[in-house]
Coordinates of C-alpha atoms in Angstrom, one line a residue:
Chain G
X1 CA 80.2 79.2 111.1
X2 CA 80.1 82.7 111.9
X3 CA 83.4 82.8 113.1
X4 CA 84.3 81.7 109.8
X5 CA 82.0 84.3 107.8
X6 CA 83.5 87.3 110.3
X7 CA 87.1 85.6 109.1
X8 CA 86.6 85.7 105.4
X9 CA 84.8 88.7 105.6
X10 CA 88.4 90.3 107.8
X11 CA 90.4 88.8 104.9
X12 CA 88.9 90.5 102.1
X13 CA 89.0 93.9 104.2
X14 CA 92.4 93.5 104.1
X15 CA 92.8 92.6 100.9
X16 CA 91.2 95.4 99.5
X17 CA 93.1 97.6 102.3
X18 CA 96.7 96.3 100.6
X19 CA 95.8 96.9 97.2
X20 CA 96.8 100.2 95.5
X21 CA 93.9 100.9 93.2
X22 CA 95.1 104.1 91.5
X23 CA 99.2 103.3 91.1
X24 CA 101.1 105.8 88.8
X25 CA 101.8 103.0 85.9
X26 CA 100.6 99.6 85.4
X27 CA 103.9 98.4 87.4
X28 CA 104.7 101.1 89.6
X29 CA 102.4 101.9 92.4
X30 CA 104.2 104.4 94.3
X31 CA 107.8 105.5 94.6
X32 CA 109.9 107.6 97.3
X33 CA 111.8 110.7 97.3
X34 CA 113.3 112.8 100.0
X35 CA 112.6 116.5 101.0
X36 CA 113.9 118.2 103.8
X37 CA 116.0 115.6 105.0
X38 CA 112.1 113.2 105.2
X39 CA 111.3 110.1 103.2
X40 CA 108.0 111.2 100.9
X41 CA 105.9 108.6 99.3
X42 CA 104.7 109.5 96.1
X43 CA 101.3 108.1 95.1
X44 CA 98.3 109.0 93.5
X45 CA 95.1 109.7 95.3
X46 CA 92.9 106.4 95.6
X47 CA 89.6 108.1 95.3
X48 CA 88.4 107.2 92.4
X49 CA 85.7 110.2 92.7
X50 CA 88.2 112.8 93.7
X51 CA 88.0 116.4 92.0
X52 CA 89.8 119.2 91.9
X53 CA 88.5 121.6 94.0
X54 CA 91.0 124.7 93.9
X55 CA 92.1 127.6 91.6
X56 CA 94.1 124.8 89.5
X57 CA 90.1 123.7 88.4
X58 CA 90.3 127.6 87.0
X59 CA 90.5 127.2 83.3
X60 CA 90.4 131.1 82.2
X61 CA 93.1 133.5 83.1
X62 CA 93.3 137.1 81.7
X63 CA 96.0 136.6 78.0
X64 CA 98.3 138.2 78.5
X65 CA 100.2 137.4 80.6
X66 CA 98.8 134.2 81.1
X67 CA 98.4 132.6 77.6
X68 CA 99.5 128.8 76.3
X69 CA 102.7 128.7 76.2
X70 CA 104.2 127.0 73.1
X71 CA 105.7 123.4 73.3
X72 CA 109.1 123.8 73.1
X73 CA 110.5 126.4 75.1
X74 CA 114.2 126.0 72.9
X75 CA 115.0 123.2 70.5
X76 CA 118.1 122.2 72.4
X77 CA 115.7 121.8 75.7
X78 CA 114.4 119.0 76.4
X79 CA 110.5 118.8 77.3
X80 CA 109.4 115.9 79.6
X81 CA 106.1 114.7 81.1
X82 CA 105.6 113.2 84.7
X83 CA 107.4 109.6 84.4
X84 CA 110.2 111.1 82.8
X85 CA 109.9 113.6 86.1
X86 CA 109.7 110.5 88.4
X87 CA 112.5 108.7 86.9
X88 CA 114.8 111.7 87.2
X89 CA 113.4 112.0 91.3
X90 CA 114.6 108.6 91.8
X91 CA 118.1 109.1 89.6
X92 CA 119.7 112.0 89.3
X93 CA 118.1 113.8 92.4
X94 CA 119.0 110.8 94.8
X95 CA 122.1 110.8 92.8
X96 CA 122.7 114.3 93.4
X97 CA 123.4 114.8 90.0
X98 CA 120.1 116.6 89.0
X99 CA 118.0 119.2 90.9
X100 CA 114.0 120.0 90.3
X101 CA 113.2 123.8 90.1
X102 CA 110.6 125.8 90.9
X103 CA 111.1 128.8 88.9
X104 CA 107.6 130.1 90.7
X105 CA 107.4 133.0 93.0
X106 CA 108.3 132.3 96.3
X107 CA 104.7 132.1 97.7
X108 CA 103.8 129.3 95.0
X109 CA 106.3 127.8 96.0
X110 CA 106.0 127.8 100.2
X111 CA 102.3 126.7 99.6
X112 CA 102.4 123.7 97.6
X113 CA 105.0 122.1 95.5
X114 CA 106.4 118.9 93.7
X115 CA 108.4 116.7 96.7
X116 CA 112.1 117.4 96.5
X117 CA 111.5 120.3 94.3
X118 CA 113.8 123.3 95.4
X119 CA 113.0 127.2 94.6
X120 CA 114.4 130.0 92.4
X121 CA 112.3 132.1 91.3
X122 CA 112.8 133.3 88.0
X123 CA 113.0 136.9 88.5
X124 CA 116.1 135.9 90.5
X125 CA 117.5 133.9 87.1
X126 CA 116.3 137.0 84.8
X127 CA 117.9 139.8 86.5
X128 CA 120.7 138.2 88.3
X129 CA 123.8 140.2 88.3
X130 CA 127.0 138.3 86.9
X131 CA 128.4 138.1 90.4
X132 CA 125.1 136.1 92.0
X133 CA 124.8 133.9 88.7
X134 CA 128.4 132.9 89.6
X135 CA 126.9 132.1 93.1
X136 CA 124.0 130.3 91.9
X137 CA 125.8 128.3 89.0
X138 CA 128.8 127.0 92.0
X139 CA 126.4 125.7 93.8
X140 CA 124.9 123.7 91.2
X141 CA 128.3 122.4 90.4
X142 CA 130.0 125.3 88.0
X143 CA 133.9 125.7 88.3
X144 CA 135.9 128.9 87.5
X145 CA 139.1 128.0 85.1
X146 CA 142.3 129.7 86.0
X147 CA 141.5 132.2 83.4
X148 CA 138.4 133.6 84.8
X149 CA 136.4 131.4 82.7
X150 CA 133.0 129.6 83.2
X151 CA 133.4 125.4 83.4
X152 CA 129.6 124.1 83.2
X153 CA 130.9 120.4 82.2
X154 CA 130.3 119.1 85.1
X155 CA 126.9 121.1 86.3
X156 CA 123.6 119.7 87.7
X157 CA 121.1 118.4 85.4
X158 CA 117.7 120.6 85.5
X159 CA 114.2 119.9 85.4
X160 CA 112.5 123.3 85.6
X161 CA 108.5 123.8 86.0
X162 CA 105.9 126.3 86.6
X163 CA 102.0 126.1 86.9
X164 CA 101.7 124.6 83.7
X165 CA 100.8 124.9 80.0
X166 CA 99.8 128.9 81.0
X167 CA 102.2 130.1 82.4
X168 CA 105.7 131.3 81.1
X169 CA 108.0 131.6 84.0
X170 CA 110.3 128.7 83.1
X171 CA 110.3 130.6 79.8
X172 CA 111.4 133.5 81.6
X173 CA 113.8 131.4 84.1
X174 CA 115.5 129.7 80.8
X175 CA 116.3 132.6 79.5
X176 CA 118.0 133.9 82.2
X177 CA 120.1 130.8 82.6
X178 CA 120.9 130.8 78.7
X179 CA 122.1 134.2 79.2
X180 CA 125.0 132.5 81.1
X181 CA 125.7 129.8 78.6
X182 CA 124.0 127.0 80.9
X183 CA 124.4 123.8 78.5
X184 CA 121.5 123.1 77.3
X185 CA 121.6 119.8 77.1
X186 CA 121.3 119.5 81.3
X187 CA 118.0 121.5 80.8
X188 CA 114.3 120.1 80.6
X189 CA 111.5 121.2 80.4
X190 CA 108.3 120.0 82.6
X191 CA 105.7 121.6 80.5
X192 CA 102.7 119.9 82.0
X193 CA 103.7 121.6 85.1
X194 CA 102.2 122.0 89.2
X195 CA 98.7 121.8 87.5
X196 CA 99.8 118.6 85.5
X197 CA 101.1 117.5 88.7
X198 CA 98.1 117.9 90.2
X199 CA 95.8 116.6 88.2
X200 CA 96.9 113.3 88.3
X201 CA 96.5 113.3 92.3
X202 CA 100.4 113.0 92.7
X203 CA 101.9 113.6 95.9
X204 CA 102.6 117.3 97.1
X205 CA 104.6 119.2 99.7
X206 CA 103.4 122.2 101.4
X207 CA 106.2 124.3 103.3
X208 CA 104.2 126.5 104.7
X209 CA 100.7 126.4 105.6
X210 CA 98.0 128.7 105.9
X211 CA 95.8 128.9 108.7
X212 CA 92.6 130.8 108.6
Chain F
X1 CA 25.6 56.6 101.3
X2 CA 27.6 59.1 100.5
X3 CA 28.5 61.0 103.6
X4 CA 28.8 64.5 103.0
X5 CA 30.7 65.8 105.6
X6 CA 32.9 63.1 105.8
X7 CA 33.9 63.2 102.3
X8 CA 34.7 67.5 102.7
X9 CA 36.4 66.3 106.0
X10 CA 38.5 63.7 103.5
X11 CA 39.1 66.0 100.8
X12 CA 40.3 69.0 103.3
X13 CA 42.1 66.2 104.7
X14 CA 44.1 65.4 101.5
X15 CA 44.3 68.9 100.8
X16 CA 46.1 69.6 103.5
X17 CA 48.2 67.2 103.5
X18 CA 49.4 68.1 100.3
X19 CA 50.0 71.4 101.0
X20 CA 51.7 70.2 103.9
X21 CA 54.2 68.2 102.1
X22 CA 54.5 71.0 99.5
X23 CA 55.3 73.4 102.3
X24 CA 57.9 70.5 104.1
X25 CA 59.5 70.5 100.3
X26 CA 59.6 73.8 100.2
X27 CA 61.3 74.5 103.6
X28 CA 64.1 71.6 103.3
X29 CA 65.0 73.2 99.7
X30 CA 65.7 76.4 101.3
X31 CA 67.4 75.1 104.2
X32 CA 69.6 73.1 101.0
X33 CA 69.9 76.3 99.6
X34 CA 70.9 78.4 102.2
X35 CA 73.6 75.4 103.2
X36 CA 75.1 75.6 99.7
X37 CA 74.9 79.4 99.6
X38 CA 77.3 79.2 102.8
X39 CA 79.2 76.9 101.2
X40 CA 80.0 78.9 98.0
X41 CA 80.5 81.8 100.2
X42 CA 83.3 80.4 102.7
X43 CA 85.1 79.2 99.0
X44 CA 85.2 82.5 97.8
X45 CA 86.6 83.5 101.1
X46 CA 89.1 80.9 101.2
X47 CA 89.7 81.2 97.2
X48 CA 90.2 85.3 98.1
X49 CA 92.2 84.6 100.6
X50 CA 94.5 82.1 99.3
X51 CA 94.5 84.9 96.5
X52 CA 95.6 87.5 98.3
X53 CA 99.0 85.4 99.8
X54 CA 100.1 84.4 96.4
X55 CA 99.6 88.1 95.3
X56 CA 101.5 89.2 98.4
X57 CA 104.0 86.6 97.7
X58 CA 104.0 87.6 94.0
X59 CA 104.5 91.1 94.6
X60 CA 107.1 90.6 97.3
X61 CA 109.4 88.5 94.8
X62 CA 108.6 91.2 92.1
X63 CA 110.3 93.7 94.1
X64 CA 113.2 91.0 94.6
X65 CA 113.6 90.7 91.5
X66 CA 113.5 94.6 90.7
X67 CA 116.2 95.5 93.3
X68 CA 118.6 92.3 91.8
X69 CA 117.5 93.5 88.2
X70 CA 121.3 94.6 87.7
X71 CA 122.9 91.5 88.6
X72 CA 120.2 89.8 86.1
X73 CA 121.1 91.9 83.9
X74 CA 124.5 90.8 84.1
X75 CA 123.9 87.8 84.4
X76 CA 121.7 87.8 80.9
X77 CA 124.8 89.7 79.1
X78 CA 127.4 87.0 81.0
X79 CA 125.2 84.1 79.6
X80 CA 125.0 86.0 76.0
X81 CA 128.8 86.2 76.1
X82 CA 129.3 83.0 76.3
X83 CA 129.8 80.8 73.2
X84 CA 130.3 77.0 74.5
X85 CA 128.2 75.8 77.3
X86 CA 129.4 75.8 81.1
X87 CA 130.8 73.4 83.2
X88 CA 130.0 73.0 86.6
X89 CA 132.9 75.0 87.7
X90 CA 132.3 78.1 85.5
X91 CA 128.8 77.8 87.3
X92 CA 129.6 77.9 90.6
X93 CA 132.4 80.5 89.7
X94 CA 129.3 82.8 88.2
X95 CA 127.3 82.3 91.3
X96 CA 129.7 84.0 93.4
X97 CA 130.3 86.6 91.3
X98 CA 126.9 87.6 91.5
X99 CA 126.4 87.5 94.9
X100 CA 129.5 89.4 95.5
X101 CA 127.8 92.0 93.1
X102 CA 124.4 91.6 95.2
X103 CA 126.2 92.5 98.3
X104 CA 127.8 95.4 96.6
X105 CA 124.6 96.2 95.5
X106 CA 123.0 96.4 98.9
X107 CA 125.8 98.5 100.4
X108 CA 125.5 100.7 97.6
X109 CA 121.4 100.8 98.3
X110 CA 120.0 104.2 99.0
X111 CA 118.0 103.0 102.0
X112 CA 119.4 101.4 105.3
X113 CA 119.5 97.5 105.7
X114 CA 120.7 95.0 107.8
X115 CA 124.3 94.5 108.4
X116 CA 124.0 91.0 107.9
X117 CA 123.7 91.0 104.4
X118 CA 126.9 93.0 104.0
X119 CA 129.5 90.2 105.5
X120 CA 130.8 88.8 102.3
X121 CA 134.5 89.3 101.6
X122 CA 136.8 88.3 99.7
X123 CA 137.5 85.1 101.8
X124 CA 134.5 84.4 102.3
X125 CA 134.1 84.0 98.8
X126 CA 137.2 81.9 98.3
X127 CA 135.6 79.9 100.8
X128 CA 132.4 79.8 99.0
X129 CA 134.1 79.0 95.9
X130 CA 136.4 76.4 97.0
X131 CA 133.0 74.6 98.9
X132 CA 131.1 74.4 95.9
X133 CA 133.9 72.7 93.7
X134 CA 135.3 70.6 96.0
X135 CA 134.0 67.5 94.9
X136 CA 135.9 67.3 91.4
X137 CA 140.0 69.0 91.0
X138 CA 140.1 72.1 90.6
X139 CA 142.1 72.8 87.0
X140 CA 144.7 75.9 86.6
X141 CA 142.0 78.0 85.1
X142 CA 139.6 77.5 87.7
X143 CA 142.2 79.0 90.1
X144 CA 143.3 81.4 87.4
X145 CA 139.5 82.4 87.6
X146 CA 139.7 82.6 91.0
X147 CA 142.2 84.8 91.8
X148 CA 140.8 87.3 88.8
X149 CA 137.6 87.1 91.0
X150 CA 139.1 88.0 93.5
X151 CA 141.2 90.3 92.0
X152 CA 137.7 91.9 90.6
X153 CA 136.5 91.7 94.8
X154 CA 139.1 93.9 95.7
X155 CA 139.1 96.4 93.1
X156 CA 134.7 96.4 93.7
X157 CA 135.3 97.2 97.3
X158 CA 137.7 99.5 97.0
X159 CA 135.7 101.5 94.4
X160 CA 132.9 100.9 96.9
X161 CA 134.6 102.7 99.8
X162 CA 135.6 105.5 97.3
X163 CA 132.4 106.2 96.0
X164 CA 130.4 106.4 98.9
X165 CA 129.4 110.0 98.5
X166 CA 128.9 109.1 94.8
X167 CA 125.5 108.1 92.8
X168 CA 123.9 104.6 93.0
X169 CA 124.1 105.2 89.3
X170 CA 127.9 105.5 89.5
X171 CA 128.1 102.5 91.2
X172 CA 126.0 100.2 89.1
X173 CA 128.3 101.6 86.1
X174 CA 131.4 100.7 88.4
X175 CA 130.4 97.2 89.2
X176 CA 129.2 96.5 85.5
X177 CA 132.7 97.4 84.1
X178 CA 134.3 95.1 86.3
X179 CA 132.5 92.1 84.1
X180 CA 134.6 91.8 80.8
X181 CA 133.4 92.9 78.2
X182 CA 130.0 94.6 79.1
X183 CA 128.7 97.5 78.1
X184 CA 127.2 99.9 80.2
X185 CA 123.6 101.4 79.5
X186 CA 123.9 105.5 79.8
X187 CA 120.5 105.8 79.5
X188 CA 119.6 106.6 83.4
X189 CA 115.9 106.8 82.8
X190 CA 115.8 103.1 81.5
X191 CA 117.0 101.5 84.5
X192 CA 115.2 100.1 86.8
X193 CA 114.0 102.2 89.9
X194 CA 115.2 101.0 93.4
X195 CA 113.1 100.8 96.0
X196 CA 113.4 99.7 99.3
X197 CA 111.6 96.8 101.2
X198 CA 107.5 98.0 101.5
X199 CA 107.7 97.6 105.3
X200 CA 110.2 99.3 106.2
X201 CA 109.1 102.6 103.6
X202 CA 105.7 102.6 105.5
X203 CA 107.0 102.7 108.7
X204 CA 109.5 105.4 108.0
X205 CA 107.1 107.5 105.8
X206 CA 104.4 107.4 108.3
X207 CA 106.4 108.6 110.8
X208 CA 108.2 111.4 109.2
X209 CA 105.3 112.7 107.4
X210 CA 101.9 114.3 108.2
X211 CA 99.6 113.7 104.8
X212 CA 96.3 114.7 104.3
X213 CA 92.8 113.8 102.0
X214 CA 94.2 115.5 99.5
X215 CA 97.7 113.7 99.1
X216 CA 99.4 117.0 100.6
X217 CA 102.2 116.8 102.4
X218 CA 103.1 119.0 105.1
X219 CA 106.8 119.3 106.2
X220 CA 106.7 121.2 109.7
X221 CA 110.2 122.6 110.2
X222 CA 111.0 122.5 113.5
X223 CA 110.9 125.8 115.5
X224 CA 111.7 127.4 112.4
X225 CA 114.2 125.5 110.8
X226 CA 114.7 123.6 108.3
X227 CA 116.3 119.9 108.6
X228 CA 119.5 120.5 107.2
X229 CA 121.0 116.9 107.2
X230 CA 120.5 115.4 103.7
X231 CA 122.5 117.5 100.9
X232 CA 119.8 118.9 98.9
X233 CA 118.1 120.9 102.2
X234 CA 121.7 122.2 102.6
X235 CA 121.9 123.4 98.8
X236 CA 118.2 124.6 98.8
X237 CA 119.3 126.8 101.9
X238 CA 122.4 127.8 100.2
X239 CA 121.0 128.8 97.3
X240 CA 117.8 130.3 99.0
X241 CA 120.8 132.7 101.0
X242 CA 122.7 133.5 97.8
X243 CA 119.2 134.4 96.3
X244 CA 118.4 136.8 99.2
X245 CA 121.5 137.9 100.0
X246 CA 120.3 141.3 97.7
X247 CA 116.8 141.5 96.5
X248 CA 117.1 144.5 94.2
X249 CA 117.9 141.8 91.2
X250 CA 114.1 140.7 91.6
X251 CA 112.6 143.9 90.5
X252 CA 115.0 145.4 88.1
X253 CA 113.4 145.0 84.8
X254 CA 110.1 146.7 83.7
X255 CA 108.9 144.3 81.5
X256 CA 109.6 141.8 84.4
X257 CA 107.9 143.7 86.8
X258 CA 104.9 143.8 85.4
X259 CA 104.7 140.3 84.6
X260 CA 105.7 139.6 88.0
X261 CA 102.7 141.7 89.4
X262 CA 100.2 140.2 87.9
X263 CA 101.4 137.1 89.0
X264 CA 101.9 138.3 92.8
X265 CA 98.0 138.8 92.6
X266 CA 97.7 134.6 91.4
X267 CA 100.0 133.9 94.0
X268 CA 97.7 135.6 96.3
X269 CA 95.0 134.0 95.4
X270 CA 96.8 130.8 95.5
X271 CA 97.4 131.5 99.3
X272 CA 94.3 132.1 99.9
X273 CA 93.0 128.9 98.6
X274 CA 95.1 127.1 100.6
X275 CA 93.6 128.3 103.5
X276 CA 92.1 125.6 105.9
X277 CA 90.2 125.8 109.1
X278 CA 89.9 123.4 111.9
X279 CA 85.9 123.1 113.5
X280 CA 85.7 124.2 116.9
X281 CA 83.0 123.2 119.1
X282 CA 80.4 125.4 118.7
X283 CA 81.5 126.4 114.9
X284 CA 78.6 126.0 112.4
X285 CA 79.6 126.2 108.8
X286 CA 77.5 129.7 108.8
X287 CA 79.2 131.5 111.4
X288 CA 83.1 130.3 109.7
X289 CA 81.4 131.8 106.7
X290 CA 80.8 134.5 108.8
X291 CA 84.0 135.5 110.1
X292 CA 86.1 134.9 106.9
X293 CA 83.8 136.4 104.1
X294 CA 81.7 138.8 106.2
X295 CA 78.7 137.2 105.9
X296 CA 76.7 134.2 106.4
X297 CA 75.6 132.6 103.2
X298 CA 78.6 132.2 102.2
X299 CA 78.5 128.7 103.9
X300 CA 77.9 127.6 100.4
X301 CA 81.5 128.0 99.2
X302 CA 82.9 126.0 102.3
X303 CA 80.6 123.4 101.4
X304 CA 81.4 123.4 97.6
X305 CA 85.4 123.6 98.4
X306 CA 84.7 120.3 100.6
X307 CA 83.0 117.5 98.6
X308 CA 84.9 114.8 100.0
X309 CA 84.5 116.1 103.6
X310 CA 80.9 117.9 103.8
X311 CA 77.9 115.3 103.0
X312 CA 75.8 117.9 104.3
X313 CA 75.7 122.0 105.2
X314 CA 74.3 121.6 108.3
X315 CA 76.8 118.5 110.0
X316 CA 80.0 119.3 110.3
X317 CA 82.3 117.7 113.0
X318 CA 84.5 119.1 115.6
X319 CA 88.4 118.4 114.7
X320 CA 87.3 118.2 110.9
X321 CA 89.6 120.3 108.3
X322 CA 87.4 122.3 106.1
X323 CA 89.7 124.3 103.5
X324 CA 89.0 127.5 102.8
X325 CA 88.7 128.8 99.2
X326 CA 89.1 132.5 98.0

């Protein structure tokens, strides 16, 4: 009989082990990416009594600079929210047809980010000379026409993001990139940003940690 | 004569006895109780457990179905397509057709699978098809079907080979057009996510990975340097060269500058809240206080910036991994 208790009582361990408790929609529970070459699982965090415990709990920064940024950043752009994130993770990013940016400093960046994110600041974007936006923009799949000309048919789609509903440096990165005549239409917007990120208990990478 | 003794004697007698057989009720209807209460209990574990299979068998075939969603897709739009019913032949003809599609499908996956699922040729469809008819004649159009199936092999696998540095989402466009007739859905963010087997994602994410109570990752580069085999470390390193190839872009404008000082000191303090330290023995959380902020009572802030670790001030536990907050 107790062999049978100590049984049942292993089985519902496990059960409740194999559950995911906090999944990310009703039907998805997790999904992977890839950063740095490594398979990352993205999930949420299955406390259910988890808080935020960092400076992304901080709700008051000095305005300016650090005000609410307004919803749309240009009408063209497109603003997306953390599914619409996910979904372009899985698509255009594994399908190397879209790229996630970090328009933070670099030090935001190295500390904690969204997985498969990649960095450029947007001071780089904003004060880029012609000759290193030419750079950038090959890279992300710009051609030069035989007449000197700048071809951005066939360019990565972006998903750009900062802290979050404070802070303006994807405003600041998207006008840098407009300067250039980047098509709008392969911009978005993730307005929600890092802290949005965050506050759902999605996954995160950290480049480079800090010990004390 | 009344005895008066006796009768007390009688009457405890009967008293007891009574209580007696109250108590002997009593005891066997707890030891009925306690019987049953075992009983219900080892149903709900067997109930639970049965539970638990058909929800692992559930979920299993759930993410079957999500990974062949495109060839049920197809297979929905075929089926629309069609105005009179099928025969038998047209059946058979449509089940190979789909699983020539679910073995592009599985070469074109993002993740690594067996090689025996990729063995299908054209052949071996031929074969398949000529099996599954082979009881009744096979009419000219079944062969003219045939031979435009495998026609439509040929042309899959040879976009297949083409497009292996191409997207999964290429593919799946590829693959659809070579159905007649179908339209192709350009709406990326309504298909269906892939993902790969559970097992096999565990395994490999545990490995690679290091990921801590609060669902941060850490990706240790390896003395110093980055993996550089999947395409978007190599871009993120190109572009991370092109970017400091000259920093005297970064600082050029005022306006900019000043904006980007006030958020150097946020970044700061964003490094230094991601500070952690590991307990040594002998560390109380006092004396860390102590040698990060200078003084002692600060313990409280180590203890507020670790809820889900710290239960108390005064236990913490060699190995542990308090973090540090500003």
């Amino acid at each position: 009989m107790n062999k049978l208790l100590t049984l049942s009582l292993f089985c519902s361990i496990l059960m409740s082990q194999e559950i995911t408790k906090v999944k990310i929609t009703k039907d998805i529970p997790y999904v992977y990416t890839y950063d740095s070459g490594k398979k990352i699982k993205i999930e949420r965090i299955q406390d259910t009594n988890n808080k935020l415990t960092d400076d992304f709990t901080k709700t008051s920064r000095p305005c300016p600079p650090f005000c609410i940024q307004p919803t749309k950043i240009d009408p063209e752009i497109r603003n997306i929210a953390e599914l619409e994130l996910i979904s372009f993770m899985q698509n255009e990013v594994q399908n190397k047809i879209g790229l996630i940016i970090d328009a933070r400093l670099k030090k935001w960046y190295e500390v904690e980010t969204i997985p498969s994110a990649i960095n450029i600041p947007f001071p780089v974007m904003q004060n880029a000379s012609k000759d290193k936006a030419k750079k950038i923009f090959q890279l992300l799949g710009m051609k030069v026409k035989k007449d000197g000309s700048w071809d951005f048919s066939k360019v990565k789609k972006l998903v750009v993001f900062c802290n979050g509903v404070w802070c303006e440096q994807t405003a600041h990165f998207m006008q840098g990139i407009l300067k250039y005549n980047y098509p709008k239409n392969r911009l978005s917007y993730y307005r929600s940003g890092f802290q949005g990120w965050k506050l759902l208990g999605l996954t995160s990478i950290v480049h480079k940690e800090i010990k004390q | 004569m009344l005895n008066k003794d006796q009768y007390n004697e009688d009457a405890y007698n009967d008293v007891y006895a009574q209580a007696a057989k109250g108590a002997e009720i009593k005891y066997s209807t707890k030891k009925k109780g306690k019987s049953k209460l075992l009983l219900i209990f080892l149903l709900l574990a067997l109930i639970s457990t049965l539970g638990y299979f058909v929800w692992k068998n559930l979920s299993s075939t759930k993410e079957v179905t999500t990974t062949k969603s495109l060839v049920d897709k197809n297979k929905e739009i075929s089926l629309k397509k069609e105005t009179a019913p099928m025969n038998e032949t047209e059946e058979s003809l449509e089940v190979a057709l789909q699983k020539t599609l679910e073995t592009a499908e599985e070469e074109k996956s993002p993740t690594p699978t067996s090689t025996s699922t990729t063995g299908s040729t054209t052949a071996d469809i031929v074969a398949n098809i000529a099996s599954q008819t082979s009881d009744t004649k096979m009419s000219p159009t079944d062969i003219a079907r045939i031979v435009q199936l495998v026609t439509q092999q040929m042309q899959a696998e040879k976009k297949v080979e083409e497009s292996k540095v191409q997207s999964n989402k290429k593919v799946k466009d590829s693959l659809e057009l070579s159905l007649e007739n179908v339209e192709t859905d350009t709406l990326s963010s309504e298909k269906p996510v892939l993902e790969p087997t559970k097992s096999s994602q565990k395994k490999e994410a545990s490995n690679d990975t290091k990921t801590n109570t609060y669902n941060k990752i850490v990706l240790e580069k390896s003395n110093g340097k980055e993996n550089l085999n999947d395409e978007l470390s190599k871009l993120s390193m190109e572009i991370s060269n092109v970017i400091n190839s000259d920093s005297e872009d970064v600082s050029s404008s005022s306006e900019s500058t000043s904006y980007t000082s006030s958020l150097s000191k946020e970044a700061d303090t964003r490094t230094k809240e991601m500070r952690y330290h590991i307990v040594k023995k002998g560390d109380t959380l006092a004396s860390i206080a102590y040698k990060i902020y200078g003084q002692s009572k600060d313990y409280i802030k180590l203890y507020e910036a670790n809820p889900d670790i710290l239960r108390r001030a005064d236990q913490i536990y060699i190995g542990q991994r308090l973090r540090v907050p500003e």
